[in-house]
Coordinates of C-alpha atoms and ligand atoms in Angstrom, one line a residue:
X1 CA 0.0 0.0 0.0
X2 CA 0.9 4.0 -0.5
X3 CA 1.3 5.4 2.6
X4 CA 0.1 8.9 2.6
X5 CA 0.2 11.4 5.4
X6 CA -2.5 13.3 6.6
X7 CA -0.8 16.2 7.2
X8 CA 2.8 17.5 5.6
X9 CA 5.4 15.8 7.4
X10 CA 9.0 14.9 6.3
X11 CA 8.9 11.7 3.7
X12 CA 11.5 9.5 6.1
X13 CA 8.6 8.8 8.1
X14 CA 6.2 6.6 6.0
X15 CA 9.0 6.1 4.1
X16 CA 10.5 3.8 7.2
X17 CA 9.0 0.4 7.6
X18 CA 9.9 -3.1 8.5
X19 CA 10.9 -5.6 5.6
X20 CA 11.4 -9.4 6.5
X21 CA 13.1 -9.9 3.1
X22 CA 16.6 -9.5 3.6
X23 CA 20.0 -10.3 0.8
X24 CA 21.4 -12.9 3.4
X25 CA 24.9 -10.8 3.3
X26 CA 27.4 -9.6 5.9
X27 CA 26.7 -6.4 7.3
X28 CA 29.9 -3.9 7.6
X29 CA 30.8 -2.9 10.9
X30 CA 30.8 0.8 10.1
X31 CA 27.4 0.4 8.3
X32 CA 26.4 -0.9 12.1
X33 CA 28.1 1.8 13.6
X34 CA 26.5 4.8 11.8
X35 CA 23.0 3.3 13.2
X36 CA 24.6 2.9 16.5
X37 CA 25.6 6.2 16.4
X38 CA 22.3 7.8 15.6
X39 CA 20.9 6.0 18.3
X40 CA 23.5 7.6 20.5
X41 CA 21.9 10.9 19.7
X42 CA 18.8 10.4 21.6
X43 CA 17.5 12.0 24.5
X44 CA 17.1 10.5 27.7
X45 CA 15.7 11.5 31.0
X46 CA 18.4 12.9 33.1
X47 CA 20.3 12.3 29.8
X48 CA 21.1 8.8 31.8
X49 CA 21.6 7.4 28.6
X50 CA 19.8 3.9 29.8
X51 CA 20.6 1.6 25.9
X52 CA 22.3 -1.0 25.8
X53 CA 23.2 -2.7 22.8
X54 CA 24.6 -5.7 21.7
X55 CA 25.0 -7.2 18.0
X56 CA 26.0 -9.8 16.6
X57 CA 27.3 -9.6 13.1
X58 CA 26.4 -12.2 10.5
X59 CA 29.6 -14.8 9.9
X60 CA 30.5 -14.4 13.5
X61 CA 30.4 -17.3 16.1
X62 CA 27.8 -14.6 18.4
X63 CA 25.3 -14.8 15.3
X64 CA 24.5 -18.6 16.2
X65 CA 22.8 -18.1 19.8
X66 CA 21.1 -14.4 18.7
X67 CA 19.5 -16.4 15.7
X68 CA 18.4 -19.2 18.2
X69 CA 16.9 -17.0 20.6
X70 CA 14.3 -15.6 18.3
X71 CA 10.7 -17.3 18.3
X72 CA 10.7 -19.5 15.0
X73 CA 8.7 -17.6 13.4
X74 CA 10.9 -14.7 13.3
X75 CA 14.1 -16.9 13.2
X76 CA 12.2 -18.1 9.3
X77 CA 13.2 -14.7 7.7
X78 CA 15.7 -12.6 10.4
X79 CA 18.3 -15.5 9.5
X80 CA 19.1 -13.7 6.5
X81 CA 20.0 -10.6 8.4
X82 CA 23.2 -9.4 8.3
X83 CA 23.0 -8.1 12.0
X84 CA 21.2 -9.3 14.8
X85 CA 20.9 -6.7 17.3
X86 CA 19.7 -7.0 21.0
X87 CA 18.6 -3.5 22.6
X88 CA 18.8 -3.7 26.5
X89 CA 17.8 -1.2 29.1
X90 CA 19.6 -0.4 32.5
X91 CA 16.4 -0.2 34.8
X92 CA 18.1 0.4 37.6
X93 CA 20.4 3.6 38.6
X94 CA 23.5 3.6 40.4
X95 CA 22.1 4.0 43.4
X96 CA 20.1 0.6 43.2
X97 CA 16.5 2.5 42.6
X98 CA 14.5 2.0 39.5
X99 CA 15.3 4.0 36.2
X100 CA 11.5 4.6 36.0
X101 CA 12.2 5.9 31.6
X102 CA 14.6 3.1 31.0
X103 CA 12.5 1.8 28.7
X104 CA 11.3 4.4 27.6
X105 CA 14.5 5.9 26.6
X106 CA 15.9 2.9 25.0
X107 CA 12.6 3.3 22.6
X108 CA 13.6 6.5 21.3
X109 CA 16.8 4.9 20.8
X110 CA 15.5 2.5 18.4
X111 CA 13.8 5.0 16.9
X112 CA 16.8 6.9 15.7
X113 CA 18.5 3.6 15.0
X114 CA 15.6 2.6 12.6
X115 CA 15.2 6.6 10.6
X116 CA 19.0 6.4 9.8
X117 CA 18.4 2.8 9.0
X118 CA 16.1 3.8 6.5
X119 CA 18.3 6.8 5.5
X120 CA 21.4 4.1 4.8
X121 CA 19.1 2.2 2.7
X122 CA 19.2 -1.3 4.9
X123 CA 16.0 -3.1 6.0
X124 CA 15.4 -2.5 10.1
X125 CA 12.7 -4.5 12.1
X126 CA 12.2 -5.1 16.0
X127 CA 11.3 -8.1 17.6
X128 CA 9.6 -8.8 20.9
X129 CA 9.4 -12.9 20.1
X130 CA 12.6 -14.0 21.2
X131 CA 13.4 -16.1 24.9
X132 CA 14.4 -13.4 27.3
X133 CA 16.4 -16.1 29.3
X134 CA 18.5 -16.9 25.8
X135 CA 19.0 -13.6 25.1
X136 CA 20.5 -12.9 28.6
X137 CA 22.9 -15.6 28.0
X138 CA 23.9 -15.5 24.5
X139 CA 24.7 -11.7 25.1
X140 CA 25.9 -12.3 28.7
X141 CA 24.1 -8.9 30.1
X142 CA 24.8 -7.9 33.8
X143 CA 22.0 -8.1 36.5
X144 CA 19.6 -4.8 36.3
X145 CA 20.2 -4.6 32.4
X146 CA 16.3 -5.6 31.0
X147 CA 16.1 -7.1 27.0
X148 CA 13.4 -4.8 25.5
X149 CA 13.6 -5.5 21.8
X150 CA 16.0 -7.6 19.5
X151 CA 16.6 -6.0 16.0
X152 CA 17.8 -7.8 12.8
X153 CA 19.6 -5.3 10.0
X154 CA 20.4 -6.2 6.6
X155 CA 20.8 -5.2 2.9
X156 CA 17.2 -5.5 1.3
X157 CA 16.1 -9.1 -0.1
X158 CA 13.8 -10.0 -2.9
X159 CA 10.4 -11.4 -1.9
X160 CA 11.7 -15.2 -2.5
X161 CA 13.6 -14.7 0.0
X162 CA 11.3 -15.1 2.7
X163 CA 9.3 -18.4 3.4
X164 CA 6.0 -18.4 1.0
X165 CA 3.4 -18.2 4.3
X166 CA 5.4 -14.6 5.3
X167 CA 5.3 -13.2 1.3
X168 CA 1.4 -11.7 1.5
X169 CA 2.2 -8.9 4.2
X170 CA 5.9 -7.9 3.1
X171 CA 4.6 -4.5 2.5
X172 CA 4.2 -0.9 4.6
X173 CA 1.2 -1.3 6.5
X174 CA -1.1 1.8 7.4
X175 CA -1.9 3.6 10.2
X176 CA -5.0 5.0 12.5
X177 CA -5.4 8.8 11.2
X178 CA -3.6 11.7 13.8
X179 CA -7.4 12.3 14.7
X180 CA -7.9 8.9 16.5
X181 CA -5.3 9.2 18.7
X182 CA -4.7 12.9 19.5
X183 CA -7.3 14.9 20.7
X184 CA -7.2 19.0 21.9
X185 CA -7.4 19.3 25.7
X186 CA -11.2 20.7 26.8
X187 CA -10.3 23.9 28.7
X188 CA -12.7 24.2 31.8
Ligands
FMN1 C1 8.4 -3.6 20.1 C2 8.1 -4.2 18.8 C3 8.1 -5.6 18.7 C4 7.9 -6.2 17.4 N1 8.0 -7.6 17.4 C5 7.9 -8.2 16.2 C6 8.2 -9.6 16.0 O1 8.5 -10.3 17.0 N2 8.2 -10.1 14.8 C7 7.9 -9.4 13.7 O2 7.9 -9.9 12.6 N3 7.7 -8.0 13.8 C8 7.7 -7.4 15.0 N4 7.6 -6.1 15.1 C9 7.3 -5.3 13.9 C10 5.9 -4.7 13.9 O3 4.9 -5.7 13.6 C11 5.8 -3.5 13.0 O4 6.6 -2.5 13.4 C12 4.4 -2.9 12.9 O5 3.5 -3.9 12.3 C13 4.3 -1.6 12.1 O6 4.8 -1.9 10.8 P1 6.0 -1.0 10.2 O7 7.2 -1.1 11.2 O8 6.4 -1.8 8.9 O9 5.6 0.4 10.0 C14 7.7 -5.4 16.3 C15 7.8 -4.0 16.4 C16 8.0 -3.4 17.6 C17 8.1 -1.9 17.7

């Protein structure tokens, strides 16, 4: 489908969405890095700077457990990715209480990783199915370090590519209008 906004607002918006089909190639490091460092770029409450990342390249011996800890059905097409990328929050401060906008924070992290994504030209797309106790392991994260999201990255792929059930929806989906989820405050 076209996506078409509702109101004028710069094209890298619809124009980001999240492809399955990926080429099955290696993924530079620097490529990597530049989304890294876009995500670096966010803001953060207290600027505490909560994400956590940690990515396995494709054709390294860390891509192995990554791949395994996704649910099947994402494992299908994200082992074509070129990265696999788990994005972890730091929920609790130094200080041992909780970092109420870890979350939060590491959401508008992933945010800025997916717009330059889209601005490099590579396929982007989060995953919540993947085993949280897998995860943990495979990218050995420290107690008070949460999983939120794991992300697979890679050079565009052709709609073969993915297994036939997953082919129909490989497209930009649409969205509810501004209208139904914004409304004006009623002054008293
Ligand atoms: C937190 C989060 C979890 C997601 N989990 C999965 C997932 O496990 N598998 C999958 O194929 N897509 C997953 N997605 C992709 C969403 O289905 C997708 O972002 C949504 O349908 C909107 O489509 P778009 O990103 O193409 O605009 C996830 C996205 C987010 C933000």
């Amino acid at each position: 489908m076209d996506r078409i906004p509702g109101h004028p607002v710069d094209p890298l918006f619809p124009r980001r969405w999240s492809p399955r089909a990926m080429a099955g190639t290696p993924l530079q490091r620097a490529q990597l890095l530049t989304l890294l460092e876009a995500a670096r770029w966010s803001p953060s409450g207290g600027n505490g700077q909560p994400w956590r990342f940690v990515y396995a390249l494709r054709d390294t011996p860390a891509f192995a457990p990554f791949l395994a800890a996704l649910v099947p059905g994402n494992q299908a097409w994200a082992h074509r990715a070129g990265a696999l990328v788990l994005l972890a929050a730091r929920t609790l401060r130094d200080d041992g209480k909780p970092a109420l906008s870890a979350a939060f924070d590491a959401g508008a992290a992933w945010m800025a990783l997916a717009l330059q994504g889209t601005i490099s030209g590579l396929a982007v797309h989060a995953m919540a199915g993947f085993d949280r106790e897998a995860i943990r392991i495979a990218a050995a994260l420290a107690a008070g370090v949460e999983p939120q999201v794991m992300i697979a990255i890679g050079v565009h792929g052709r709609l073969e590519d993915l297994p036939e059930a997953q082919r129909a929806r490989e497209q930009p989906s649409d969205r509810l209008a501004v209208e139904a989820f914004a409304s004006e405050a009623i002054s008293s």
